[in-house]
Short mmCIF file of C-alpha atoms and ligand atoms in Angstrom, two decimals:
data_model
loop_
_atom_site.label_atom_id
_atom_site.label_comp_id
_atom_site.label_asym_id
_atom_site.label_seq_id
_atom_site.Cartn_x
_atom_site.Cartn_y
_atom_site.Cartn_z
CA MET Z 25 111.72 114.24 76.61
CA ARG Z 26 108.23 115.48 77.45
CA ILE Z 27 106.75 116.06 80.87
CA ASP Z 28 103.14 115.73 82.01
CA ARG Z 29 101.47 118.71 83.63
CA PHE Z 30 101.64 118.06 87.39
CA GLU Z 31 97.92 118.69 87.92
CA MET Z 32 97.86 118.56 91.70
CA GLU Z 33 100.71 120.99 92.29
CA ARG Z 34 99.66 123.34 89.53
CA THR Z 35 96.03 123.61 90.60
CA GLN Z 36 97.04 124.01 94.23
CA CYS Z 37 99.38 126.90 93.32
CA LEU Z 38 96.69 128.51 91.18
CA TYR Z 39 93.88 128.38 93.70
CA GLU Z 40 95.14 128.00 97.29
CA ASN Z 41 95.35 131.75 97.83
CA GLU Z 42 92.04 132.44 96.13
CA VAL Z 43 89.71 130.32 98.22
CA GLU Z 44 88.41 131.04 101.69
CA PHE Z 45 88.77 127.44 102.88
CA ASN Z 46 91.85 125.53 101.83
CA LEU Z 47 91.22 121.89 102.75
CA SER Z 48 93.93 120.70 100.38
CA GLU Z 49 96.90 121.22 102.74
CA SER Z 50 98.73 117.96 103.36
CA GLY Z 51 100.93 118.93 106.30
CA VAL Z 52 100.48 120.43 109.76
CA GLN Z 53 100.32 124.02 111.00
CA PRO Z 54 103.79 125.31 110.10
CA TYR Z 55 106.32 126.49 112.63
CA THR Z 56 107.36 130.13 112.66
CA VAL Z 57 111.06 131.00 112.69
CA ARG Z 58 110.56 132.43 116.18
CA GLU Z 59 109.09 129.15 117.47
CA LEU Z 60 111.91 127.16 115.97
CA LEU Z 61 114.65 129.45 117.29
CA GLU Z 62 113.42 129.56 120.85
CA THR Z 63 116.07 131.70 122.54
CA ASP Z 64 117.26 135.25 121.92
CA ALA Z 65 120.77 133.88 121.48
CA SER Z 66 119.76 131.49 118.71
CA GLN Z 67 117.69 134.19 116.98
CA ASP Z 68 120.68 136.55 117.10
CA ALA Z 69 122.99 133.84 115.76
CA PHE Z 70 120.57 133.31 112.86
CA LEU Z 71 120.54 137.04 112.08
CA ASP Z 72 124.33 137.00 111.97
CA VAL Z 73 124.58 134.30 109.30
CA ALA Z 74 126.68 135.55 106.38
CA LEU Z 75 124.75 135.20 103.11
CA LYS Z 76 127.50 133.34 101.31
CA TYR Z 77 127.33 130.14 99.27
CA PRO Z 78 126.73 127.21 101.61
CA HIS Z 79 128.10 123.66 101.32
CA SER Z 80 126.46 122.54 98.12
CA ASN Z 81 125.61 119.05 99.41
CA GLY Z 82 124.44 120.43 102.80
CA SER Z 83 126.53 121.43 105.81
CA PRO Z 84 128.34 118.55 107.58
CA GLU Z 85 126.34 119.18 110.78
CA LEU Z 86 123.02 119.02 108.92
CA ARG Z 87 124.02 115.84 107.10
CA GLU Z 88 125.05 114.26 110.41
CA HIS Z 89 121.74 115.16 112.01
CA ILE Z 90 119.80 113.73 109.06
CA ALA Z 91 121.90 110.55 109.10
CA SER Z 92 120.96 109.97 112.74
CA PHE Z 93 117.32 109.48 111.65
CA TYR Z 94 118.41 106.39 109.66
CA PRO Z 95 120.08 103.65 111.72
CA GLY Z 96 123.58 102.92 110.44
CA ALA Z 97 123.75 105.92 108.07
CA GLN Z 98 126.67 108.39 108.11
CA ALA Z 99 126.87 111.98 106.86
CA SER Z 100 128.48 110.62 103.67
CA ASN Z 101 125.23 108.77 102.91
CA VAL Z 102 123.29 112.07 102.86
CA LEU Z 103 122.78 114.67 100.16
CA VAL Z 104 120.77 117.75 101.12
CA THR Z 105 118.31 118.94 98.47
CA THR Z 106 115.80 121.70 97.92
CA GLY Z 107 112.72 119.92 99.25
CA THR Z 108 111.77 116.29 98.83
CA SER Z 109 110.74 117.35 95.34
CA GLU Z 110 114.35 117.87 94.29
CA ALA Z 111 115.38 114.70 96.10
CA ASN Z 112 112.89 112.74 93.98
CA PHE Z 113 113.82 114.64 90.85
CA SER Z 114 117.60 114.14 91.11
CA THR Z 115 117.13 110.50 92.11
CA LEU Z 116 114.85 109.54 89.24
CA TRP Z 117 116.81 111.55 86.69
CA GLY Z 118 120.11 110.16 87.94
CA LEU Z 119 119.01 106.54 88.20
CA LEU Z 120 116.86 106.29 85.10
CA ASP Z 121 118.45 108.45 82.44
CA ASP Z 122 116.17 107.02 79.71
CA ARG Z 123 117.04 103.43 80.46
CA GLY Z 124 115.02 100.84 82.33
CA ARG Z 125 111.47 100.77 83.59
CA ALA Z 126 110.10 102.21 86.81
CA ALA Z 127 107.38 100.55 88.90
CA VAL Z 128 105.42 103.23 90.76
CA MET Z 129 102.92 102.87 93.62
CA ILE Z 130 99.41 104.20 92.84
CA PRO Z 131 97.52 105.99 94.37
CA ASN Z 132 100.25 108.51 94.92
CA TYR Z 133 101.45 112.06 94.91
CA LEU Z 134 102.11 111.91 91.20
CA GLN Z 135 105.52 113.61 91.03
CA ALA Z 136 107.36 110.30 90.79
CA TRP Z 137 104.86 109.02 88.25
CA GLY Z 138 105.42 112.11 86.04
CA LEU Z 139 109.21 111.80 86.42
CA ALA Z 140 109.12 108.10 85.63
CA ARG Z 141 107.07 108.79 82.52
CA ALA Z 142 109.63 111.42 81.49
CA TYR Z 143 112.86 109.60 82.33
CA ALA Z 144 112.12 105.87 82.23
CA GLU Z 145 111.75 103.67 79.22
CA ARG Z 146 108.32 102.90 80.67
CA ALA Z 147 106.37 103.62 83.88
CA ASP Z 148 104.39 100.67 85.29
CA ALA Z 149 101.80 101.16 88.02
CA TYR Z 150 101.34 98.82 90.95
CA HIS Z 151 98.61 99.38 93.48
CA LEU Z 152 97.50 99.85 97.02
CA VAL Z 153 93.97 98.49 97.43
CA GLU Z 154 91.31 98.73 100.14
CA ARG Z 155 91.16 95.38 101.90
CA GLU Z 156 89.79 93.92 105.12
CA GLU Z 157 92.41 92.00 107.11
CA ASN Z 158 91.66 90.50 110.53
CA GLY Z 159 88.50 92.59 110.79
CA VAL Z 160 90.31 95.85 110.01
CA ARG Z 161 90.05 97.71 106.72
CA ARG Z 162 93.38 99.04 105.48
CA TRP Z 163 95.20 100.15 102.36
CA ALA Z 164 97.13 97.00 101.46
CA LEU Z 165 99.76 96.26 98.86
CA ASP Z 166 98.30 94.46 95.84
CA ILE Z 167 101.17 92.00 95.53
CA GLU Z 168 99.92 90.59 92.22
CA SER Z 169 100.04 94.04 90.62
CA LEU Z 170 103.57 94.52 91.98
CA ARG Z 171 104.66 91.17 90.51
CA ARG Z 172 103.27 92.23 87.13
CA ALA Z 173 104.96 95.65 87.32
CA VAL Z 174 108.43 94.41 88.26
CA THR Z 175 110.20 92.75 85.31
CA ASN Z 176 113.84 92.10 84.57
CA ARG Z 177 113.89 95.49 82.80
CA THR Z 178 112.78 97.32 85.96
CA LYS Z 179 115.46 99.69 87.19
CA LEU Z 180 113.61 101.05 90.20
CA ILE Z 181 110.57 100.54 92.37
CA LEU Z 182 109.11 103.72 93.80
CA VAL Z 183 107.44 103.38 97.18
CA THR Z 184 105.71 106.17 99.09
CA ASN Z 185 105.53 105.07 102.71
CA PRO Z 186 103.60 106.42 104.60
CA ASN Z 187 101.49 106.98 101.53
CA ASN Z 188 99.97 110.19 100.24
CA PRO Z 189 96.95 110.30 99.70
CA THR Z 190 95.78 107.18 101.59
CA GLY Z 191 97.68 107.65 104.86
CA GLY Z 192 98.41 103.92 104.65
CA VAL Z 193 101.61 102.32 105.96
CA LEU Z 194 103.09 99.07 104.63
CA THR Z 195 103.39 96.06 106.93
CA GLU Z 196 106.78 94.43 107.51
CA GLY Z 197 105.59 91.56 105.30
CA GLU Z 198 104.74 93.94 102.46
CA MET Z 199 108.11 95.69 102.79
CA ASP Z 200 109.80 92.28 102.61
CA GLU Z 201 107.88 91.39 99.46
CA ILE Z 202 108.92 94.65 97.75
CA ILE Z 203 112.53 93.95 98.71
CA ARG Z 204 112.30 90.36 97.48
CA LEU Z 205 111.06 91.49 94.05
CA ALA Z 206 113.62 94.31 93.87
CA ARG Z 207 116.40 91.86 94.67
CA ARG Z 208 115.19 89.45 92.02
CA ALA Z 209 115.16 92.22 89.37
CA ASN Z 210 118.37 93.82 90.75
CA ALA Z 211 116.32 97.03 90.95
CA TRP Z 212 116.61 100.05 93.22
CA ILE Z 213 113.99 100.81 95.82
CA VAL Z 214 113.35 104.54 96.01
CA ALA Z 215 111.36 105.14 99.18
CA ASP Z 216 109.73 108.55 99.59
CA GLU Z 217 109.36 108.69 103.38
CA VAL Z 218 108.45 112.35 103.77
CA TYR Z 219 105.53 111.44 106.09
CA ARG Z 220 107.62 109.21 108.36
CA GLY Z 221 107.27 110.53 111.92
CA ALA Z 222 103.67 111.76 111.41
CA GLU Z 223 101.92 108.68 112.78
CA VAL Z 224 98.38 109.08 114.08
CA ASP Z 225 98.47 106.35 116.74
CA GLY Z 226 101.05 104.70 118.96
CA THR Z 227 104.63 105.69 119.61
CA ARG Z 228 106.30 103.70 116.87
CA THR Z 229 107.76 105.68 113.98
CA THR Z 230 107.06 104.10 110.57
CA PRO Z 231 109.94 101.72 109.75
CA THR Z 232 112.35 102.99 107.12
CA PHE Z 233 113.47 101.03 104.07
CA TRP Z 234 117.01 102.22 104.82
CA GLY Z 235 119.36 99.39 105.80
CA ARG Z 236 117.12 96.54 104.59
CA TYR Z 237 118.67 96.05 101.14
CA HIS Z 238 121.84 97.37 99.51
CA LYS Z 239 120.05 99.26 96.70
CA VAL Z 240 117.80 101.56 98.74
CA ILE Z 241 117.50 105.31 98.36
CA VAL Z 242 115.32 107.18 100.82
CA THR Z 243 113.98 110.62 100.01
CA ALA Z 244 112.37 112.88 102.61
CA GLY Z 245 112.39 116.41 103.97
CA LEU Z 246 111.01 118.93 106.42
CA SER Z 247 107.70 119.65 104.70
CA LYS Z 248 105.28 117.19 106.30
CA ALA Z 249 106.19 115.42 109.55
CA PHE Z 250 108.39 118.38 110.57
CA GLY Z 251 105.80 121.07 109.68
CA MET Z 252 108.26 123.31 107.80
CA PRO Z 253 107.46 123.24 104.07
CA GLY Z 254 108.70 126.81 103.59
CA VAL Z 255 112.23 125.91 104.63
CA ARG Z 256 112.48 123.85 101.42
CA ILE Z 257 114.96 121.36 102.79
CA GLY Z 258 114.88 117.76 101.68
CA TRP Z 259 117.38 114.95 101.48
CA ILE Z 260 118.53 111.80 99.79
CA VAL Z 261 119.95 108.96 101.89
CA GLY Z 262 121.70 106.26 99.90
CA PRO Z 263 124.91 104.31 99.37
CA GLU Z 264 127.90 106.67 99.39
CA ARG Z 265 128.86 106.23 95.71
CA THR Z 266 125.29 106.68 94.50
CA VAL Z 267 124.83 109.79 96.62
CA ALA Z 268 128.04 111.22 95.09
CA HIS Z 269 126.68 110.42 91.62
CA LEU Z 270 123.30 112.08 92.33
CA TRP Z 271 125.04 115.16 93.74
CA SER Z 272 126.50 115.86 90.29
CA TYR Z 273 122.96 116.19 88.92
CA GLN Z 274 122.25 118.95 91.38
CA ASP Z 275 125.14 120.96 90.01
CA TYR Z 276 122.75 121.52 87.09
CA THR Z 277 119.62 122.31 89.08
CA THR Z 278 119.72 124.32 92.31
CA LEU Z 279 123.47 123.99 92.95
CA THR Z 280 123.09 124.42 96.72
CA PRO Z 281 120.35 124.67 99.33
CA SER Z 282 119.74 128.14 100.78
CA ILE Z 283 122.20 128.93 103.58
CA LEU Z 284 119.37 130.20 105.80
CA SER Z 285 117.42 127.01 105.26
CA ASP Z 286 120.46 124.87 105.98
CA ARG Z 287 120.86 126.74 109.27
CA LEU Z 288 117.19 126.34 110.28
CA ALA Z 289 117.22 122.69 109.25
CA ARG Z 290 120.22 122.00 111.51
CA VAL Z 291 118.11 123.14 114.45
CA ALA Z 292 115.05 121.12 113.38
CA THR Z 293 116.95 117.88 112.78
CA ASP Z 294 118.97 117.92 115.99
CA PRO Z 295 118.03 114.49 117.42
CA VAL Z 296 116.50 115.87 120.63
CA ARG Z 297 114.65 118.71 118.93
CA ARG Z 298 113.52 116.41 116.12
CA GLU Z 299 111.64 114.20 118.59
CA GLN Z 300 109.91 117.26 120.11
CA ILE Z 301 108.91 118.48 116.66
CA LEU Z 302 107.52 115.10 115.64
CA ALA Z 303 105.66 114.86 118.96
CA ARG Z 304 104.01 118.24 118.22
CA THR Z 305 102.94 116.96 114.80
CA ARG Z 306 101.45 113.78 116.25
CA SER Z 307 99.64 115.75 118.91
CA ILE Z 308 98.03 117.97 116.21
CA LEU Z 309 96.98 114.89 114.24
CA ARG Z 310 95.51 113.17 117.29
CA THR Z 311 93.52 116.23 118.31
CA ASN Z 312 92.20 117.06 114.86
CA LEU Z 313 91.48 113.71 113.24
CA PRO Z 314 88.52 112.70 115.49
CA GLN Z 315 86.83 115.98 114.64
CA LEU Z 316 87.13 115.40 110.92
CA GLU Z 317 86.01 111.79 111.39
CA ALA Z 318 82.90 112.92 113.26
CA TRP Z 319 81.99 115.07 110.27
CA ILE Z 320 82.69 112.27 107.78
CA ARG Z 321 80.45 109.90 109.73
CA THR Z 322 77.51 112.28 109.37
CA HIS Z 323 77.69 111.48 105.66
CA ASP Z 324 78.02 107.73 105.92
CA ASP Z 325 75.32 107.23 103.27
CA ILE Z 326 77.70 108.63 100.63
CA PHE Z 327 81.17 108.52 102.24
CA GLU Z 328 83.46 105.64 103.11
CA TYR Z 329 87.02 105.98 104.36
CA ILE Z 330 89.87 104.10 105.92
CA ARG Z 331 91.40 105.77 108.95
CA PRO Z 332 94.90 107.05 108.05
CA VAL Z 333 97.79 105.44 109.90
CA ALA Z 334 100.01 108.46 109.25
CA GLY Z 335 99.89 111.88 107.66
CA ALA Z 336 97.61 114.89 107.98
CA ILE Z 337 95.28 113.68 105.24
CA VAL Z 338 92.16 111.54 104.93
CA LEU Z 339 91.08 109.95 101.67
CA VAL Z 340 87.30 109.64 101.42
CA LYS Z 341 85.47 107.58 98.80
CA TYR Z 342 82.14 109.08 97.75
CA ARG Z 343 79.03 107.75 96.04
CA LEU Z 344 77.67 110.66 94.01
CA PRO Z 345 77.02 111.07 90.28
CA ILE Z 346 79.87 113.57 89.75
CA THR Z 347 83.50 113.10 88.77
CA SER Z 348 86.15 114.13 91.28
CA ALA Z 349 87.49 116.80 88.88
CA ARG Z 350 84.03 118.35 88.50
CA LEU Z 351 83.41 118.17 92.23
CA PHE Z 352 86.73 119.93 92.81
CA ASP Z 353 85.76 122.73 90.37
CA ARG Z 354 82.28 123.22 91.79
CA LEU Z 355 83.41 123.34 95.42
CA ARG Z 356 86.05 125.88 94.51
CA LEU Z 357 83.92 128.09 92.31
CA GLU Z 358 80.59 127.90 94.14
CA HIS Z 359 81.72 127.52 97.78
CA SER Z 360 85.31 128.82 97.89
CA VAL Z 361 86.59 125.46 99.19
CA LEU Z 362 89.70 123.77 97.85
CA ILE Z 363 89.91 119.99 98.22
CA THR Z 364 92.13 117.56 96.33
CA PRO Z 365 90.26 115.28 93.91
CA GLY Z 366 90.99 111.58 93.39
CA ALA Z 367 91.88 112.38 89.77
CA HIS Z 368 95.06 114.11 91.02
CA PHE Z 369 96.27 110.83 92.57
CA GLY Z 370 95.47 108.52 89.68
CA ILE Z 371 92.18 107.27 91.18
CA GLY Z 372 88.46 107.98 90.73
CA LYS Z 373 85.70 109.12 93.06
CA TYR Z 374 87.69 110.17 96.08
CA ILE Z 375 88.29 113.42 97.93
CA ARG Z 376 91.37 114.07 100.04
CA PHE Z 377 90.85 116.34 103.03
CA GLY Z 378 93.76 117.83 104.96
CA TYR Z 379 93.24 118.17 108.71
CA GLY Z 380 96.60 119.38 110.07
CA TYR Z 381 95.84 123.11 110.12
CA ASP Z 382 93.38 125.20 112.19
CA ILE Z 383 90.62 122.63 112.78
CA ASN Z 384 87.91 125.20 113.49
CA LYS Z 385 88.52 126.81 110.13
CA THR Z 386 88.56 123.36 108.54
CA LEU Z 387 85.16 122.61 110.10
CA ARG Z 388 83.80 125.88 108.72
CA GLY Z 389 85.03 124.82 105.29
CA LEU Z 390 83.28 121.51 105.79
CA GLU Z 391 80.02 123.38 106.44
CA GLN Z 392 80.39 124.71 102.91
CA VAL Z 393 80.88 121.14 101.71
CA ASP Z 394 77.64 120.26 103.56
CA ARG Z 395 75.84 122.97 101.62
CA PHE Z 396 77.20 121.67 98.35
CA LEU Z 397 76.23 118.10 99.21
CA ALA Z 398 72.74 119.26 100.11
CA GLU Z 399 72.47 120.93 96.71
CA ILE Z 400 73.51 117.91 94.73
CA GLY Z 401 72.72 115.04 97.06
CA GLY Z 402 68.93 115.08 97.13
CA LYS Z 403 66.59 114.89 100.07
CA LYS Z 404 68.63 113.09 102.69
CA ALA Z 405 71.58 115.45 102.52
CA ALA Z 406 69.32 118.51 102.38
CA ALA Z 407 67.33 117.41 105.43
CA ARG Z 408 70.38 117.28 107.67
CA LYS Z 409 72.24 120.23 106.27
CA ARG Z 410 72.12 122.40 109.40
CA PRO Z 411 72.33 119.84 112.24
CA VAL Z 412 75.37 118.24 110.68
CA SER Z 413 77.32 121.46 110.81
CA ARG Z 414 76.37 122.20 114.39
CA ARG Z 415 77.27 118.75 115.51
CA ALA Z 416 80.65 118.95 113.85
CA ARG Z 417 81.26 122.27 115.53
CA ALA Z 418 80.24 120.93 118.92
CA VAL Z 419 82.90 118.25 118.60
CA ALA Z 420 85.45 120.93 117.80
CA ARG Z 421 84.94 122.80 121.07
C1 LIG A 512 104.80 112.00 99.05
C2 LIG A 512 105.36 113.36 98.77
N1 LIG A 512 106.63 113.49 98.34
C3 LIG A 512 107.16 114.70 98.10
C4 LIG A 512 106.45 115.85 98.27
C5 LIG A 512 107.11 117.18 98.01
O1 LIG A 512 107.64 117.61 99.23
P1 LIG A 512 108.56 118.90 99.42
O2 LIG A 512 107.67 120.01 99.87
O3 LIG A 512 109.52 118.49 100.50
O4 LIG A 512 109.23 119.20 98.13
C6 LIG A 512 105.12 115.78 98.70
C7 LIG A 512 104.31 117.00 98.86
O5 LIG A 512 103.11 116.97 99.05
C8 LIG A 512 104.57 114.50 98.97
O6 LIG A 512 103.32 114.35 99.42
#
């Protein structure tokens, strides 16, 4: 077995602490332990936790809390993992084991793509495409590409919904079509729903794949919608027997989650607290996104984007004679700005900007992007270099 270098994660680790402006974050301003444990009593209780081995599949209370996020699920349907990363890893390793093909949604956070290439007989891409429907541009499922990717040798269909990097969310009709093709191929649907709960508009949480078909596994965790990536808690929700099978794979990886993380995650996933935490995330997104959009619009001669439905990320298409990998390098080296290039998601001339952290700092980073665009973009960009930055800042106040 060989594995691809996971470009996005590796470059982020290498450079995120070296640059002044990190616009590559894909979550929201993280909670502190103090904010999460609001009272003195709960902080004291946390300090009194004995540092023993925890339940290796997650404490019963944590698994119950997680199950309550998925209608009809019980604690026995839940396996706690070290981040969504391990949830995806154990699931793809456990389900594929060198046999069968995997159909993977592109563009995507390419972990599942790399795992499918390592563990499946073959990885087949299917696509989200930019499309105008009823006067609204959205990232839509390219059903033809899905039909081509799903054959009778397909063992699983990987869906990332809400999607990273597009921020797109599937319609009910698109979910039904994925289920229809999975059923026909007797394939699993593995739905990475780590952004579920981080919707930009409305009050409706993105629908889950859980409960719609008997061969569904959902993976998710606390890193994005919950704003707690450092807790490193993720989970698998699936049929009881499959969850038990996948658990045995974790005996060979991390063995157990951290006991401190299990304890913090119990607090975060308590059904009442969970709703407060997700409301905080949505409020950050709703405050920050218009400010980033105002900046993007000042570059509408070179930028085009579809407003994200969920997630703290915006994917912008650019018209400039430079590859996304080169643009990434030059912004980093010449302007101390880290963005995520389209190349890291399996697409071309796109930039992903994160907007879930300190928006004033983000806007200062975008001023550096303005400078870079003025340098490479010719007269028009150079002429508006200064006013653009001021205008963006004015919006931020
Ligand atoms: C779609 C998706 N799945 C999984 C992960 C990994 O999440 P975690 O930090 O929970 O391991 C990420 C991280 O960016 C992601 O975007």
